[in-house]
Amino acid sequence: MTALDLSSPVAVVGTGTMGQGIAQVALVAGHRVRLYDAVPGRAREAAAAIQARLDRLVAKDRLTAADRDAAHDRLLPAAELAELADCSLVVEAVLERLDAKQELFRALEDVVGEDCLLATNTSSLSVTAIGGALRSPGRLVGLHFFNPAPLLPLVEVVSGFATDVSSATRAYEMARAWGKTPVACADTPGFIVNRIARPFYAEAFAVYEAQGADPATIDAVLRESGGFRMGAFELTDLIGQDVNESVTHSVWQSFFQDVRFTPSLAQRRLVESGRLGRKSGQGWYDYGDDAEPAEPHTAEQSRPPAYVVAEGDLGPAAELLALVREAGIAVREEDEDHGTRLVLPSGGQLALADGQTSVEFRDVVYFDLALDYRKATRIALSASQDTAPQTLAEAIGLFQALGKDVSLIGDVPGMIVARTVARVVDLAHDAVAKGVATEEDIDTAMRLGVNYPLGPFEWSRRLGRNWAYALLDDLHLRDPSGRYAPSLALYRHAYASDKREGSTS
C-alpha cells in the first residue's frame, strides 16, 4: 500500500490553527487542498491566512515564488460539504467534541467515495468511539499532528479498534510522503505522547505541592540538570494551563481515574483563578511588562572538601568521579559491591537520588540525576532538618568546585529529575507491554513530539535495566497510594535483567 497520489485532492474540515497547519502541509507536499468550515466565510479567511504564510516562506527563502504560486492555485475553499466528493482523503480538525466529530463523519460518508480515507486529528478522544458512528469504521484512522503542524515533524497514526490495517498503512505512508515522521500506535488514552508525558508535568507539580521547591527552581533543575528544553511550569504556561489540565484530566478519566494520572490540585486552582499562562499574562509566572524574571534558588559559595571516599562506582553518576579528580579533589576508592555513595570528610554521605529520604539515614545528602554530569550546569541537592551543616556545606562545595550551580530542595524522595525520568520509563514499558506502540516509535515520539533529550528506552538503557524499578519501588513504599507502584512490565524487565546477571534476590 502506498501513499496517496499527488493528483488526489485532499480536504481539511475545520479551519482553526490545526486545520490550517495540516492544509499547509498537504499543499506544500503537492496536493490540491479543499478547505471547508461550517461557519460561512471561514474557509476563505483560512485560505488567505495560509497564502500569507506561504508568502512569508518565500521571503525567508524557504519556498520558491513559483512553488508558492502553484500552491496558491491548488488551494480551494469549499462552501458546501458536497464539494469534497472527489477527495481521496478528508482530515477532520473540528472542536474536540465526540458528538460533533461523529456527526461530521456520518455526513462525509454520504458525500465521499467508498475508497476515501477518513482521518481525525483528535488529541484526546477515542478514535474507536468516533468511528463507531460510521457505516464503514474501517476507513477511519487517527492522524494526530502536533502544533504547529508545518514545523513539527511528528504524526501519531492511530488505529482504532475497527480501523483496517490497509487504512492505517495508507495514512502512515501518506504522512511520510508529506515529509513527516509517523509513528504507529493503538487507540489508547493520550496515544503515545500525551500518555507518557504526563509525569513530566505531574512530578514537577507534586514537588511544588509538597513544598519541596518553587517553580523557578524546579524548572531550572529540569533544564540544566535533566537536559529538557523547558521546565514543566514554563512549558504549561506556554501551552496554556487550561489546555494542559484538560488533557491531563481527559487521560485520567479515560483510564478510569487511574492514580498514576491524577491531575494536580495546584494546577486546578491556577485555572480556576484565570491564570492560564502567557495568553492571560500570568500563570505560574508573571508575564506583565514590569514583571521581574523568577530566579531559581542557588546556594551561596561554599568551600569544597579536600577529598571524598567513593563506595562503589556511583552507578548512573559514575562520571562524577572523573570530574571530581579533574577539579583537584582527591578520590579514595573503596570496593563496595553495592555502594553508590560518596563519603565526605565530615563523615556524612552524598548519594544519588534513589526514592528514599534523607531523614531516614544519619547524615545523608542526596543529589539529583543528570542527563550528562559533565555538561550539566546545575545540580539539585536535598537534605533533612537533621543533616549536619558541615555535611551539607561540603556537598554544596563539591558540586560548585565542578562548575555547577547548586539548588537546595526539600527532602523529597526521588527529587526532581530522577523521579520524573523513572515514571516516564515505567509508563513507556507499560505501553509496549500493552501493545500501544513499539519501543522505537515511543522513543521517536517523545523526542520529536515534546523535545525530550532522550526517549524513555534510551534513558532506560543508559541508566541500567533495573534503575527505574528500584527507584519507584522505594517511592511506592513511602507513598503507597499506587501512584509510584512500578508496572508489571517494568518489574519483568528488571527481574529478567537480574536473572541474566545470575542474581537470585
XYZ file of C-alpha atoms in Angstrom:
505
model
C 0.000 0.000 0.000
C 1.453 3.362 -0.985
C 0.777 6.983 -0.165
C -1.921 8.961 -1.929
C -1.084 10.030 -5.463
C -0.387 13.761 -5.724
C -3.193 14.034 -8.247
C -5.634 13.038 -5.495
C -7.318 16.026 -3.863
C -7.221 16.262 -0.076
C -9.780 18.002 2.116
C -9.403 19.540 5.551
C -12.559 20.202 7.558
C -12.149 22.750 10.330
C -10.062 25.841 9.695
C -8.627 26.730 13.080
C -4.897 26.703 13.805
C -4.525 22.943 13.387
C -6.723 22.750 10.303
C -4.789 25.496 8.577
C -1.486 23.874 9.521
C -2.486 20.460 8.173
C -3.804 22.051 4.970
C -0.497 23.850 4.501
C 1.444 20.586 4.920
C -0.666 18.820 2.282
C -0.498 21.824 -0.019
C 3.307 22.129 0.104
C 3.540 18.359 -0.498
C 1.839 18.951 -3.852
C -1.829 18.079 -3.336
C -4.865 20.057 -4.322
C -6.437 21.008 -0.999
C -10.060 21.870 -0.331
C -10.830 23.747 2.870
C -14.261 23.508 4.464
C -15.695 25.067 7.595
C -19.297 25.033 8.770
C -19.097 28.755 9.525
C -19.747 30.715 6.289
C -16.716 32.641 5.050
C -14.307 30.959 7.471
C -12.744 28.745 4.775
C -11.893 31.748 2.595
C -10.337 33.540 5.575
C -8.259 30.451 6.339
C -7.121 30.185 2.722
C -5.959 33.792 2.834
C -4.078 33.141 6.070
C -2.322 30.107 4.556
C -1.389 32.080 1.459
C 0.101 34.803 3.687
C 2.237 32.190 5.466
C 3.451 30.858 2.120
C 4.414 34.433 1.178
C 6.499 34.619 4.366
C 8.222 31.356 3.461
C 9.209 32.878 0.135
C 10.559 35.964 1.915
C 12.701 33.664 4.091
C 13.983 31.734 1.030
C 12.331 28.549 2.285
C 9.974 28.316 -0.695
C 10.355 29.487 -4.277
C 7.950 32.019 -5.714
C 6.979 29.519 -8.420
C 6.120 26.850 -5.845
C 4.127 29.386 -3.851
C 2.135 30.437 -6.895
C 1.423 26.804 -7.757
C 0.315 26.149 -4.165
C -1.987 29.190 -4.303
C -3.664 27.707 -7.361
C -4.153 24.331 -5.636
C -5.851 25.786 -2.529
C -9.629 25.857 -2.925
C -12.107 26.992 -0.232
C -15.322 24.963 -0.274
C -18.699 26.450 0.547
C -20.519 23.128 0.790
C -19.526 19.705 2.116
C -20.640 18.241 -1.220
C -17.618 19.898 -2.885
C -15.391 17.302 -1.171
C -16.966 14.410 -3.095
C -13.908 13.569 -5.207
C -11.349 13.746 -2.376
C -9.228 10.692 -1.570
C -8.558 11.868 1.990
C -10.529 14.055 4.381
C -8.825 15.191 7.596
C -11.102 16.476 10.346
C -9.842 19.201 12.706
C -13.031 20.478 14.319
C -13.689 21.100 18.001
C -12.897 18.300 20.480
C -16.430 17.002 20.982
C -17.333 13.423 20.233
C -20.844 14.210 19.003
C -19.578 16.922 16.639
C -16.958 14.643 15.104
C -19.366 11.728 14.741
C -21.968 13.940 13.064
C -19.360 15.268 10.627
C -18.085 11.843 9.611
C -21.625 10.498 9.172
C -22.286 13.397 6.787
C -18.996 12.755 4.970
C -19.926 9.122 4.378
C -22.874 10.327 2.324
C -20.598 12.581 0.233
C -17.236 10.921 -0.457
C -16.467 7.723 -2.347
C -16.104 4.346 -0.659
C -12.318 4.376 -1.125
C -11.859 7.787 0.551
C -9.701 7.642 3.675
C -11.179 9.474 6.657
C -8.878 10.846 9.365
C -9.390 12.613 12.670
C -6.807 14.899 14.232
C -8.227 14.379 17.723
C -5.710 14.579 20.553
C -7.922 13.421 23.409
C -10.942 11.493 22.104
C -11.165 7.823 21.226
C -10.684 7.099 17.522
C -12.709 3.934 18.109
C -15.628 5.925 19.534
C -15.558 8.408 16.666
C -15.562 5.563 14.139
C -18.326 3.740 15.992
C -20.896 6.044 14.403
C -19.857 5.149 10.839
C -21.207 2.538 8.463
C -17.614 1.720 7.476
C -15.454 2.400 10.534
C -12.545 0.514 8.978
C -11.565 3.520 6.868
C -11.287 5.908 9.809
C -7.818 6.482 11.268
C -6.314 8.959 13.703
C -3.770 11.408 12.267
C -2.563 13.385 15.263
C -0.388 16.274 14.092
C 1.408 18.447 16.620
C 1.122 22.212 16.709
C 2.432 23.979 14.666
C 1.811 21.269 12.079
C 4.026 22.752 9.322
C 7.046 22.809 11.671
C 6.798 19.813 13.991
C 7.717 16.534 12.279
C 5.795 14.024 14.395
C 2.454 12.492 13.386
C 0.822 9.795 15.524
C -1.030 7.374 13.247
C -3.710 5.890 15.487
C -5.573 2.676 14.718
C -8.991 2.426 16.307
C -10.420 -0.952 17.275
C -12.157 -1.240 13.901
C -9.555 0.516 11.714
C -8.462 -1.595 8.752
C -4.745 -2.341 8.537
C -4.794 -1.035 4.971
C -6.218 2.301 6.138
C -3.554 2.720 8.815
C -0.838 1.804 6.318
C -2.110 4.327 3.761
C -2.193 7.032 6.417
C 1.310 6.148 7.646
C 2.813 6.237 4.154
C 0.984 9.444 3.334
C 2.380 11.193 6.422
C 5.860 10.071 5.452
C 5.355 11.280 1.857
C 4.378 14.670 3.291
C 7.816 14.912 4.944
C 6.613 13.953 8.419
C 7.885 11.290 10.817
C 4.950 8.960 11.501
C 4.693 6.601 14.466
C 2.058 3.878 14.709
C 0.032 3.431 17.866
C -3.113 1.789 19.148
C -6.157 3.759 20.247
C -5.324 4.327 23.913
C -5.982 7.429 26.052
C -3.379 10.057 25.194
C -1.992 7.882 22.371
C 1.813 7.896 22.856
C 2.962 11.411 23.695
C 0.081 12.658 25.840
C 0.055 9.392 27.768
C 3.757 9.045 28.503
C 4.428 12.774 29.030
C 2.047 13.075 31.993
C 4.729 12.506 34.691
C 6.859 15.343 33.323
C 4.172 17.752 34.492
C 2.753 15.723 37.362
C 6.013 15.166 39.234
C 7.070 18.804 38.960
C 3.692 19.852 40.342
C 3.927 17.199 43.090
C 7.319 18.507 44.255
C 5.845 22.009 44.331
C 2.733 20.879 46.243
C 4.979 19.133 48.797
C 6.791 22.482 49.223
C 9.978 20.856 48.014
C 10.880 23.747 45.705
C 9.421 26.722 43.869
C 8.523 26.643 40.150
C 11.628 28.545 39.002
C 13.948 26.144 40.825
C 12.155 23.025 39.574
C 12.221 24.342 36.002
C 15.919 25.212 36.247
C 16.777 21.726 37.511
C 14.775 20.050 34.721
C 16.561 22.173 32.116
C 20.085 22.449 33.468
C 20.399 19.003 35.024
C 17.794 16.904 33.212
C 18.541 18.328 29.779
C 14.892 19.114 28.989
C 14.379 22.096 26.707
C 11.849 23.699 29.040
C 10.722 23.092 32.597
C 7.208 21.879 33.387
C 5.954 25.198 34.739
C 7.180 27.374 31.869
C 6.026 24.820 29.319
C 2.488 24.610 30.698
C 2.375 28.417 30.811
C 3.232 28.349 27.101
C 0.700 25.612 26.271
C -1.988 27.189 28.415
C -2.838 25.876 31.880
C -6.427 25.188 30.842
C -5.314 23.192 27.790
C -2.697 21.185 29.671
C -5.019 20.441 32.574
C -7.791 19.421 30.186
C -5.544 16.838 28.532
C -4.396 15.531 31.919
C -7.999 15.283 33.128
C -9.077 13.523 29.921
C -6.321 10.906 30.200
C -7.096 10.377 33.909
C -10.815 9.919 33.267
C -10.207 7.668 30.257
C -8.062 5.386 32.413
C -10.923 5.146 34.933
C -9.245 7.633 37.294
C -6.019 5.672 37.499
C -3.966 7.256 40.323
C -0.874 7.340 38.082
C -2.552 10.074 36.020
C -4.179 12.084 38.825
C -4.393 15.803 37.940
C -2.725 18.463 40.077
C -4.842 20.378 42.575
C -2.413 23.310 42.369
C -2.906 23.497 38.603
C -6.687 23.273 39.063
C -6.584 26.300 41.374
C -4.465 28.156 38.824
C -7.044 27.507 36.110
C -9.933 28.451 38.408
C -8.232 31.761 39.139
C -7.947 32.555 35.411
C -4.154 32.415 35.463
C -3.784 30.462 32.246
C -0.192 31.315 31.397
C 1.281 33.563 28.732
C -2.055 34.112 26.981
C -3.602 35.625 30.121
C -0.477 37.453 31.281
C 0.002 35.279 34.355
C 0.273 31.600 35.155
C 2.920 30.008 37.280
C 4.942 33.071 36.283
C 4.046 36.738 35.817
C 4.303 37.982 32.216
C 3.406 41.597 32.893
C 5.523 44.349 31.365
C 7.089 45.212 34.729
C 7.433 41.643 35.991
C 10.840 40.542 37.263
C 12.058 37.150 35.975
C 11.690 34.434 38.594
C 15.090 33.204 39.734
C 15.852 29.651 40.908
C 17.324 29.007 44.314
C 21.114 28.954 44.031
C 23.272 28.180 47.068
C 25.920 30.575 48.322
C 29.545 29.691 47.676
C 30.936 27.019 49.951
C 34.387 25.513 50.484
C 34.882 22.179 48.690
C 36.064 19.114 50.610
C 39.731 18.147 50.400
C 38.830 14.589 49.432
C 35.941 12.155 49.033
C 35.722 8.406 49.523
C 33.888 6.570 46.743
C 31.971 3.473 47.766
C 31.378 1.615 44.520
C 31.148 3.216 41.099
C 28.105 5.501 41.718
C 26.081 3.722 39.033
C 24.460 6.264 36.657
C 26.553 9.009 38.301
C 29.894 7.258 37.742
C 31.137 10.121 35.569
C 31.273 12.319 38.679
C 34.417 10.562 39.893
C 36.415 11.771 36.882
C 35.028 15.291 37.296
C 35.975 15.342 40.973
C 39.549 14.327 40.151
C 39.757 16.924 37.370
C 38.712 19.569 39.921
C 41.761 18.666 42.022
C 39.835 16.866 44.745
C 41.314 13.538 45.812
C 39.159 10.446 45.370
C 39.769 7.458 47.604
C 38.025 4.358 46.329
C 36.653 1.506 48.409
C 35.480 -1.695 46.763
C 31.809 -1.953 47.685
C 29.690 -4.342 45.613
C 26.527 -2.288 46.068
C 27.989 1.067 47.023
C 26.591 4.133 45.335
C 27.748 6.865 47.696
C 30.499 9.366 48.333
C 31.689 9.738 51.930
C 32.677 13.294 52.812
C 35.423 14.320 55.271
C 32.770 15.188 57.861
C 31.642 11.565 57.807
C 28.402 12.454 56.064
C 27.420 10.809 52.798
C 26.416 12.024 49.365
C 24.117 9.683 47.422
C 22.311 9.665 44.074
C 18.539 10.037 44.419
C 17.069 6.569 44.900
C 13.494 7.062 46.088
C 14.407 7.247 49.755
C 14.543 10.314 52.002
C 17.454 11.912 53.804
C 15.660 11.882 57.153
C 15.761 8.073 57.187
C 19.542 7.997 57.477
C 22.255 9.561 59.570
C 23.719 12.494 57.757
C 22.947 11.807 54.087
C 22.604 14.416 51.341
C 21.001 13.294 48.086
C 21.880 14.683 44.652
C 19.624 14.508 41.610
C 20.001 12.653 38.332
C 21.610 14.487 35.407
C 21.398 13.737 31.712
C 25.145 14.405 31.458
C 27.034 15.279 34.642
C 29.862 16.860 32.652
C 27.578 19.197 30.688
C 25.040 19.869 33.446
C 25.236 23.428 34.768
C 23.057 22.878 37.834
C 22.623 20.101 40.388
C 19.851 19.783 42.968
C 20.657 18.595 46.496
C 18.185 17.539 49.165
C 18.705 17.155 52.891
C 16.620 16.853 56.035
C 16.457 19.032 59.099
C 18.779 16.549 60.818
C 21.557 16.785 58.229
C 24.745 18.204 59.743
C 25.507 21.716 58.444
C 29.106 20.711 57.703
C 27.959 17.766 55.568
C 25.628 19.993 53.572
C 28.345 22.635 53.148
C 30.827 20.060 51.869
C 28.254 18.641 49.447
C 27.495 22.112 48.096
C 31.175 22.981 47.798
C 31.933 19.740 45.967
C 29.489 20.412 43.139
C 30.433 24.082 42.979
C 34.050 23.002 42.509
C 32.822 21.057 39.464
C 31.448 24.288 37.998
C 27.793 23.651 38.865
C 25.189 25.932 40.365
C 23.582 24.167 43.306
C 19.885 24.291 44.172
C 18.760 23.071 47.581
C 15.307 21.482 47.670
C 13.304 19.815 50.405
C 13.704 16.208 51.496
C 11.697 14.914 48.534
C 12.096 11.202 47.718
C 13.327 10.753 44.164
C 13.990 14.502 43.954
C 13.049 16.112 40.602
C 14.747 14.673 37.526
C 15.153 11.148 38.882
C 11.502 10.569 39.811
C 10.329 12.182 36.558
C 12.547 10.010 34.360
C 11.702 6.853 36.332
C 7.972 7.386 35.873
C 8.319 8.186 32.170
C 10.369 4.993 31.725
C 7.729 2.988 33.606
C 4.820 4.275 31.524
C 6.791 3.564 28.345
C 7.437 -0.065 29.340
C 3.787 -0.434 30.303
C 2.674 0.950 26.927
C 4.841 -1.504 24.976
C 3.618 -4.424 27.080
C 0.019 -3.444 26.302
C 0.594 -3.169 22.571
C 0.284 0.615 22.317
C 3.463 1.092 20.249
C 6.973 -0.230 19.743
C 9.976 0.890 21.778
C 11.422 2.612 18.718
C 8.222 4.514 17.968
C 7.841 5.585 21.595
C 11.395 6.938 21.712
C 10.842 8.749 18.410
C 7.523 10.193 19.577
C 8.903 11.548 22.844
C 11.968 13.095 21.224
C 10.089 14.714 18.347
C 6.708 15.353 19.960
C 7.858 17.003 23.195
C 11.592 17.517 22.573
C 12.823 15.139 25.273
C 16.614 14.865 25.271
C 16.320 11.063 25.188
C 13.489 8.647 24.562
C 12.334 6.579 27.577
C 14.079 3.435 26.371
C 17.250 5.381 25.612
C 17.128 6.624 29.212
C 16.487 3.094 30.441
C 19.492 1.645 28.611
C 21.733 4.438 29.845
C 20.635 4.167 33.488
C 20.572 0.375 33.780
C 17.748 -2.085 33.381
C 16.583 -2.103 36.999
C 17.301 1.532 37.930
C 13.768 2.852 37.345
C 12.158 -0.148 39.041
C 14.315 0.171 42.165
C 13.640 3.906 42.496
C 9.887 3.568 42.010
C 9.713 0.616 44.389
C 11.322 2.749 47.095
C 8.988 5.645 46.277
C 5.989 3.328 46.469
C 6.985 2.267 49.981
C 6.925 5.909 51.034
C 3.747 6.783 49.113
C 1.605 3.617 48.946
C -1.226 5.369 47.085
C -0.293 3.438 43.937
C 0.998 6.490 42.085
C 4.552 5.146 42.130
C 3.855 1.410 42.044
C 6.071 0.011 39.265
C 4.161 -1.612 36.434
C 4.288 -5.348 35.904
C 6.116 -4.678 32.651
C 8.882 -2.760 34.442
C 9.094 -5.481 37.118
C 9.536 -8.142 34.451
C 12.162 -6.025 32.723
C 14.192 -5.579 35.909
C 13.766 -9.186 37.078
C 14.826 -10.587 33.714
C 17.958 -8.453 33.954
C 18.732 -9.826 37.411
C 18.300 -13.421 36.197
C 20.685 -12.858 33.290
C 23.216 -11.483 35.768
C 22.861 -14.559 37.938
C 21.040 -12.883 40.795
C 18.604 -14.842 42.952
C 17.486 -11.904 45.071
